Amino acid sequence: MQPIARRRPPALVAFLAGLFALVWLACSPAWSGAPTEGAASVSTAHAKVTLLADPPQATSGQTLWLGLHFELIAHWHVYWRNPGASGAAPLLRWTLPVGWTAGEVHWPVPQRLPVGPLTNYGYEKAVTLLVPLRIPETALPAGAQRIVLDAEWLVCRVECIPESARLTLVLPSAHAAGAVRGDPTTQELFAAARAQWPADGPTGGRYRVSDDARTLTLEVPGLAVDERAAVWFAAYDWGPVDPSGAQHRQTAGDGVALRVVVGDLPPSGNAPLDGLLVVETPERAGSARRAHALRLHAAPALVADGPAATATSESPALLLALGLAFLGGLLLNVMPCVLPVLAIKLLGFVREAGANARRRLAHGLSYAGGVVLSFLVLASALLLLRAGGAALGWGFQLQSPLLVVLLAYLMLLVGLNLSGVFTLGAGLIGAGQALGGGSGLFSTFVTGVLAVVVASPCTAPFMGTALGFALTRPAGEALAVFAALAAGFALPMLLLSVSPAFARWLPRPGPWMKRLQQALAFPLYGTAAWLLWVLSQQTGASAFGAALAGLVTLAMAAWCYGQWQPRAWRGALFAVAVGALIVLLLRPLIAPEIKVPTSAETQRLAWSEERVRELAAAGHPVFVNFTAAWCITCQVNERVALATENTRRRFAERGVVYLVADWTRRDPAIARQLEHHGRSGVPLYLLYTPGRATPLVLPQLLSEDLIAEVLQSL
């Protein structure tokens, strides 16, 4: 029996269709007269964002104010100009009529938003960002003027979601529309925003970098602060001050002083430090908060071209640094990477033990000259890089894979020379000749240079503190510390050349010298092996393989050169050909690929759907971390749960492969995966296990214990 179909009344159907059409037309931008680029207000799942103007009309020569107003749902926030430990500030891009110019954003004083051990700066509930808009003096074109704003912002709670909108505001001309009264609601919002702007702070403030370059002391004279008040500082830009570091208030006479932790980009030279000093005073009915906009200048001791830091309070620190540098230079002589070089040159002193004192002194001074000059050149390079904003430490030259492999090749050549595989002719001048038994003053000078090059990565005890002090001081003091380091390093060899008493302790020449010379080749081979290990930590397999191929080629070339040495022109031609081949082999080192760890304990591979399928098919447990650099929760979880030794050990024990899906830059594949799991933002943590069709979704807040409990089921 067929079911009876129920018919809808035609009149009702027509009525509903017509009503739907009228509603659609009323909401359509084309029908309502709104610009097609977008409306002045947009609503998302987490915020309502509106573009406002006061006054609401355009007048020639006028400066009016635009406001981007955020209304946020509970517990969600957007960020200040410096988001803090993580996050991203709103990004505004204006499209304006010809000749109109938009000024800088005026930011209200933010709140501190702690999340675990990290701290961000931002706004909850609501905030209005005001921007001045300058209209030129020339006559306005006929008709209304259109302002378009492309805005991007990051809204966060536990997870973070990037959002964007195109907002359009149409301003009528004052001449065409006459006087238009401003909207009282808009004026109240703008007035409330201005009330949250920081006041201008007192002038004369300054900052000092501590001796260990880990903290800054901010001094603001003439600022009265209640003893009960909480005081904190936020830099306008990311980098100079760690937003998550502890801040300690200190007594400072008629002002206030604050000790803060240095950030990843500490202030250098005489660069000013701009930021907010916020004073929060507890009251019975809540708390009163006031903020001061500050520009702090470097204290004179930090300015390289300013007055020298010769105050009595600085002298003990400088003397201590000089003493530590000298002692560190002495201890550098016994470092494993330095001893082979010095031991080879010591053979030269043994050979010349019977020579006159003048010749020994000349060699000692040549060696010391090479050491001192090399240290001062490296110190000058560090100071120039520091002035240019580079954050480099001692031993920075070994961060270059190409330089590392060239030093390894030099160590190999010198070792082969000592082993008797070849000897350099008198026509070749270089470090190999200098170390292989050359007796000229130039060879001794080169020994000093090479000793410094191979010594710099071996930071001896007492040396790190002195170098840290030097790299935060004016150029004169820094060079003095490096000179003291060079003096300590060169002193033992200089004493052997100067004092006959020391020379008497040297053994007489004999057959043992040849055997010792050959034995000294093996520490040099060890140094070359160590340098290749350093290279293996910096490059991938192909670049490392190219370096090894070059090593074998160089060894073969040295052996051939030793065989053909009587025929100089053939040897030279062969050396040129081998040099060209090595250059070709080393091309991958100019831009080496990033090394990917292979150990399960440290494995951190880039995520892709294909990689997850391949690993799951092979029976591997897979942990996927959907993260982003601007996600504060992601960074907290990384620090307290994922990057810890216990978690890495548990991953290794269980054979878990760790994949990272980095959403710092928008990635459609990651966005689709987030949507597939019902998420609109990061973090998201998935654990794929063998035999399970769908991954286990972990909570957004992680802990070591939680991960350990989850891994127990594997």
PDB file of N, CA, C and O in Angstrom, residues 79-122:
ATOM      1  N   TYR A  79      46.239  40.388  21.574  1.00  0.00           N
ATOM      2  CA  TYR A  79      47.567  40.731  22.075  1.00  0.00           C
ATOM      3  C   TYR A  79      47.912  42.208  21.904  1.00  0.00           C
ATOM      4  O   TYR A  79      47.372  42.909  21.035  1.00  0.00           O
ATOM      5  N   TRP A  80      48.845  42.637  22.748  1.00  0.00           N
ATOM      6  CA  TRP A  80      49.440  43.976  22.705  1.00  0.00           C
ATOM      7  C   TRP A  80      50.495  44.014  21.603  1.00  0.00           C
ATOM      8  O   TRP A  80      50.769  43.026  20.940  1.00  0.00           O
ATOM      9  N   ARG A  81      51.106  45.187  21.397  1.00  0.00           N
ATOM     10  CA  ARG A  81      52.122  45.357  20.358  1.00  0.00           C
ATOM     11  C   ARG A  81      53.295  44.400  20.553  1.00  0.00           C
ATOM     12  O   ARG A  81      53.872  43.887  19.605  1.00  0.00           O
ATOM     13  N   ASN A  82      53.694  44.161  21.810  1.00  0.00           N
ATOM     14  CA  ASN A  82      54.661  43.112  22.144  1.00  0.00           C
ATOM     15  C   ASN A  82      53.871  41.995  22.808  1.00  0.00           C
ATOM     16  O   ASN A  82      53.461  42.113  23.959  1.00  0.00           O
ATOM     17  N   PRO A  83      53.635  40.888  22.103  1.00  0.00           N
ATOM     18  CA  PRO A  83      52.756  39.861  22.675  1.00  0.00           C
ATOM     19  C   PRO A  83      53.333  39.147  23.881  1.00  0.00           C
ATOM     20  O   PRO A  83      52.599  38.478  24.592  1.00  0.00           O
ATOM     21  N   GLY A  84      54.662  39.267  24.109  1.00  0.00           N
ATOM     22  CA  GLY A  84      55.267  38.600  25.242  1.00  0.00           C
ATOM     23  C   GLY A  84      55.942  37.305  24.836  1.00  0.00           C
ATOM     24  O   GLY A  84      56.571  37.213  23.786  1.00  0.00           O
ATOM     25  N   ALA A  85      55.795  36.268  25.674  1.00  0.00           N
ATOM     26  CA  ALA A  85      56.485  35.006  25.425  1.00  0.00           C
ATOM     27  C   ALA A  85      55.980  34.308  24.172  1.00  0.00           C
ATOM     28  O   ALA A  85      56.677  33.494  23.580  1.00  0.00           O
ATOM     29  N   SER A  86      54.772  34.604  23.755  1.00  0.00           N
ATOM     30  CA  SER A  86      54.208  33.979  22.568  1.00  0.00           C
ATOM     31  C   SER A  86      53.069  34.862  22.086  1.00  0.00           C
ATOM     32  O   SER A  86      52.705  35.840  22.721  1.00  0.00           O
ATOM     33  N   GLY A  87      52.491  34.489  20.927  1.00  0.00           N
ATOM     34  CA  GLY A  87      51.375  35.254  20.398  1.00  0.00           C
ATOM     35  C   GLY A  87      51.769  36.128  19.232  1.00  0.00           C
ATOM     36  O   GLY A  87      52.884  36.053  18.710  1.00  0.00           O
ATOM     37  N   ALA A  88      50.842  36.992  18.801  1.00  0.00           N
ATOM     38  CA  ALA A  88      51.080  37.895  17.676  1.00  0.00           C
ATOM     39  C   ALA A  88      50.164  39.101  17.819  1.00  0.00           C
ATOM     40  O   ALA A  88      48.971  38.959  18.132  1.00  0.00           O
ATOM     41  N   ALA A  89      50.714  40.285  17.611  1.00  0.00           N
ATOM     42  CA  ALA A  89      49.938  41.521  17.696  1.00  0.00           C
ATOM     43  C   ALA A  89      49.019  41.639  16.489  1.00  0.00           C
ATOM     44  O   ALA A  89      49.313  41.120  15.411  1.00  0.00           O
ATOM     45  N   PRO A  90      47.879  42.339  16.623  1.00  0.00           N
ATOM     46  CA  PRO A  90      47.021  42.587  15.461  1.00  0.00           C
ATOM     47  C   PRO A  90      47.790  43.320  14.365  1.00  0.00           C
ATOM     48  O   PRO A  90      48.587  44.220  14.636  1.00  0.00           O
ATOM     49  N   LEU A  91      47.534  42.927  13.130  1.00  0.00           N
ATOM     50  CA  LEU A  91      48.196  43.520  11.971  1.00  0.00           C
ATOM     51  C   LEU A  91      47.149  44.289  11.170  1.00  0.00           C
ATOM     52  O   LEU A  91      46.125  43.713  10.769  1.00  0.00           O
ATOM     53  N   LEU A  92      47.394  45.584  10.929  1.00  0.00           N
ATOM     54  CA  LEU A  92      46.443  46.456  10.243  1.00  0.00           C
ATOM     55  C   LEU A  92      47.060  46.959   8.952  1.00  0.00           C
ATOM     56  O   LEU A  92      48.156  47.523   8.951  1.00  0.00           O
ATOM     57  N   ARG A  93      46.343  46.775   7.842  1.00  0.00           N
ATOM     58  CA  ARG A  93      46.770  47.279   6.535  1.00  0.00           C
ATOM     59  C   ARG A  93      45.643  48.129   5.965  1.00  0.00           C
ATOM     60  O   ARG A  93      44.531  47.637   5.748  1.00  0.00           O
ATOM     61  N   TRP A  94      45.962  49.410   5.708  1.00  0.00           N
ATOM     62  CA  TRP A  94      44.944  50.388   5.302  1.00  0.00           C
ATOM     63  C   TRP A  94      44.962  50.605   3.799  1.00  0.00           C
ATOM     64  O   TRP A  94      46.021  50.634   3.175  1.00  0.00           O
ATOM     65  N   THR A  95      43.782  50.780   3.240  1.00  0.00           N
ATOM     66  CA  THR A  95      43.612  51.265   1.865  1.00  0.00           C
ATOM     67  C   THR A  95      42.825  52.565   1.958  1.00  0.00           C
ATOM     68  O   THR A  95      41.635  52.555   2.319  1.00  0.00           O
ATOM     69  N   LEU A  96      43.482  53.700   1.658  1.00  0.00           N
ATOM     70  CA  LEU A  96      42.926  55.022   1.917  1.00  0.00           C
ATOM     71  C   LEU A  96      42.805  55.830   0.630  1.00  0.00           C
ATOM     72  O   LEU A  96      43.480  55.531  -0.369  1.00  0.00           O
ATOM     73  N   PRO A  97      41.964  56.863   0.640  1.00  0.00           N
ATOM     74  CA  PRO A  97      41.928  57.775  -0.513  1.00  0.00           C
ATOM     75  C   PRO A  97      43.294  58.415  -0.744  1.00  0.00           C
ATOM     76  O   PRO A  97      44.134  58.486   0.162  1.00  0.00           O
ATOM     77  N   VAL A  98      43.522  58.884  -1.946  1.00  0.00           N
ATOM     78  CA  VAL A  98      44.814  59.456  -2.318  1.00  0.00           C
ATOM     79  C   VAL A  98      45.139  60.646  -1.415  1.00  0.00           C
ATOM     80  O   VAL A  98      44.306  61.541  -1.210  1.00  0.00           O
ATOM     81  N   GLY A  99      46.357  60.649  -0.864  1.00  0.00           N
ATOM     82  CA  GLY A  99      46.804  61.752  -0.023  1.00  0.00           C
ATOM     83  C   GLY A  99      46.517  61.568   1.447  1.00  0.00           C
ATOM     84  O   GLY A  99      47.076  62.286   2.280  1.00  0.00           O
ATOM     85  N   TRP A 100      45.637  60.660   1.818  1.00  0.00           N
ATOM     86  CA  TRP A 100      45.333  60.428   3.221  1.00  0.00           C
ATOM     87  C   TRP A 100      46.422  59.542   3.837  1.00  0.00           C
ATOM     88  O   TRP A 100      46.946  58.638   3.181  1.00  0.00           O
ATOM     89  N   THR A 101      46.753  59.782   5.087  1.00  0.00           N
ATOM     90  CA  THR A 101      47.791  58.994   5.764  1.00  0.00           C
ATOM     91  C   THR A 101      47.301  58.560   7.143  1.00  0.00           C
ATOM     92  O   THR A 101      46.702  59.356   7.881  1.00  0.00           O
ATOM     93  N   ALA A 102      47.570  57.300   7.462  1.00  0.00           N
ATOM     94  CA  ALA A 102      47.227  56.758   8.783  1.00  0.00           C
ATOM     95  C   ALA A 102      48.473  56.740   9.653  1.00  0.00           C
ATOM     96  O   ALA A 102      49.556  56.370   9.201  1.00  0.00           O
ATOM     97  N   GLY A 103      48.334  57.139  10.901  1.00  0.00           N
ATOM     98  CA  GLY A 103      49.449  57.155  11.835  1.00  0.00           C
ATOM     99  C   GLY A 103      49.635  55.813  12.518  1.00  0.00           C
ATOM    100  O   GLY A 103      49.086  54.786  12.113  1.00  0.00           O
ATOM    101  N   GLU A 104      50.449  55.814  13.585  1.00  0.00           N
ATOM    102  CA  GLU A 104      50.720  54.602  14.339  1.00  0.00           C
ATOM    103  C   GLU A 104      49.559  54.274  15.276  1.00  0.00           C
ATOM    104  O   GLU A 104      48.799  55.147  15.691  1.00  0.00           O
ATOM    105  N   VAL A 105      49.462  53.000  15.600  1.00  0.00           N
ATOM    106  CA  VAL A 105      48.435  52.555  16.539  1.00  0.00           C
ATOM    107  C   VAL A 105      48.768  53.074  17.937  1.00  0.00           C
ATOM    108  O   VAL A 105      49.916  53.006  18.386  1.00  0.00           O
ATOM    109  N   HIS A 106      47.770  53.605  18.618  1.00  0.00           N
ATOM    110  CA  HIS A 106      47.908  53.997  20.016  1.00  0.00           C
ATOM    111  C   HIS A 106      47.369  52.845  20.863  1.00  0.00           C
ATOM    112  O   HIS A 106      46.169  52.560  20.858  1.00  0.00           O
ATOM    113  N   TRP A 107      48.285  52.193  21.602  1.00  0.00           N
ATOM    114  CA  TRP A 107      47.941  50.966  22.319  1.00  0.00           C
ATOM    115  C   TRP A 107      47.578  51.276  23.774  1.00  0.00           C
ATOM    116  O   TRP A 107      48.358  51.912  24.493  1.00  0.00           O
ATOM    117  N   PRO A 108      46.425  50.821  24.245  1.00  0.00           N
ATOM    118  CA  PRO A 108      46.147  50.910  25.684  1.00  0.00           C
ATOM    119  C   PRO A 108      47.124  50.039  26.475  1.00  0.00           C
ATOM    120  O   PRO A 108      47.748  49.113  25.936  1.00  0.00           O
ATOM    121  N   VAL A 109      47.264  50.338  27.750  1.00  0.00           N
ATOM    122  CA  VAL A 109      48.145  49.550  28.610  1.00  0.00           C
ATOM    123  C   VAL A 109      47.583  48.129  28.710  1.00  0.00           C
ATOM    124  O   VAL A 109      46.398  47.934  29.007  1.00  0.00           O
ATOM    125  N   PRO A 110      48.405  47.119  28.466  1.00  0.00           N
ATOM    126  CA  PRO A 110      47.894  45.743  28.455  1.00  0.00           C
ATOM    127  C   PRO A 110      47.840  45.139  29.849  1.00  0.00           C
ATOM    128  O   PRO A 110      48.330  45.693  30.832  1.00  0.00           O
ATOM    129  N   GLN A 111      47.260  43.967  29.907  1.00  0.00           N
ATOM    130  CA  GLN A 111      47.302  43.135  31.105  1.00  0.00           C
ATOM    131  C   GLN A 111      48.416  42.110  30.949  1.00  0.00           C
ATOM    132  O   GLN A 111      48.793  41.738  29.837  1.00  0.00           O
ATOM    133  N   ARG A 112      48.946  41.661  32.079  1.00  0.00           N
ATOM    134  CA  ARG A 112      49.835  40.500  32.056  1.00  0.00           C
ATOM    135  C   ARG A 112      48.981  39.233  32.108  1.00  0.00           C
ATOM    136  O   ARG A 112      48.129  39.098  32.978  1.00  0.00           O
ATOM    137  N   LEU A 113      49.241  38.324  31.167  1.00  0.00           N
ATOM    138  CA  LEU A 113      48.441  37.110  31.045  1.00  0.00           C
ATOM    139  C   LEU A 113      49.341  35.907  31.301  1.00  0.00           C
ATOM    140  O   LEU A 113      49.967  35.383  30.375  1.00  0.00           O
ATOM    141  N   PRO A 114      49.473  35.453  32.542  1.00  0.00           N
ATOM    142  CA  PRO A 114      50.349  34.298  32.816  1.00  0.00           C
ATOM    143  C   PRO A 114      49.699  33.000  32.368  1.00  0.00           C
ATOM    144  O   PRO A 114      48.503  32.772  32.578  1.00  0.00           O
ATOM    145  N   VAL A 115      50.504  32.158  31.729  1.00  0.00           N
ATOM    146  CA  VAL A 115      50.079  30.811  31.347  1.00  0.00           C
ATOM    147  C   VAL A 115      51.217  29.874  31.743  1.00  0.00           C
ATOM    148  O   VAL A 115      52.243  29.811  31.065  1.00  0.00           O
ATOM    149  N   GLY A 116      51.054  29.148  32.843  1.00  0.00           N
ATOM    150  CA  GLY A 116      52.131  28.314  33.335  1.00  0.00           C
ATOM    151  C   GLY A 116      53.337  29.175  33.683  1.00  0.00           C
ATOM    152  O   GLY A 116      53.214  30.220  34.331  1.00  0.00           O
ATOM    153  N   PRO A 117      54.547  28.789  33.231  1.00  0.00           N
ATOM    154  CA  PRO A 117      55.740  29.578  33.546  1.00  0.00           C
ATOM    155  C   PRO A 117      55.945  30.772  32.616  1.00  0.00           C
ATOM    156  O   PRO A 117      56.894  31.525  32.805  1.00  0.00           O
ATOM    157  N   LEU A 118      55.087  30.957  31.623  1.00  0.00           N
ATOM    158  CA  LEU A 118      55.263  32.018  30.632  1.00  0.00           C
ATOM    159  C   LEU A 118      54.272  33.148  30.868  1.00  0.00           C
ATOM    160  O   LEU A 118      53.234  32.968  31.510  1.00  0.00           O
ATOM    161  N   THR A 119      54.590  34.305  30.322  1.00  0.00           N
ATOM    162  CA  THR A 119      53.757  35.491  30.479  1.00  0.00           C
ATOM    163  C   THR A 119      53.571  36.166  29.133  1.00  0.00           C
ATOM    164  O   THR A 119      54.535  36.356  28.392  1.00  0.00           O
ATOM    165  N   ASN A 120      52.323  36.531  28.847  1.00  0.00           N
ATOM    166  CA  ASN A 120      51.991  37.295  27.647  1.00  0.00           C
ATOM    167  C   ASN A 120      51.424  38.641  28.036  1.00  0.00           C
ATOM    168  O   ASN A 120      51.053  38.881  29.192  1.00  0.00           O
ATOM    169  N   TYR A 121      51.305  39.540  27.048  1.00  0.00           N
ATOM    170  CA  TYR A 121      50.673  40.836  27.239  1.00  0.00           C
ATOM    171  C   TYR A 121      49.491  40.933  26.278  1.00  0.00           C
ATOM    172  O   TYR A 121      49.651  40.668  25.073  1.00  0.00           O
ATOM    173  N   GLY A 122      48.316  41.301  26.802  1.00  0.00           N
ATOM    174  CA  GLY A 122      47.167  41.386  25.911  1.00  0.00           C
ATOM    175  C   GLY A 122      45.960  41.990  26.592  1.00  0.00           C
ATOM    176  O   GLY A 122      46.053  42.622  27.652  1.00  0.00           O
TER     177      GLY A 122
END
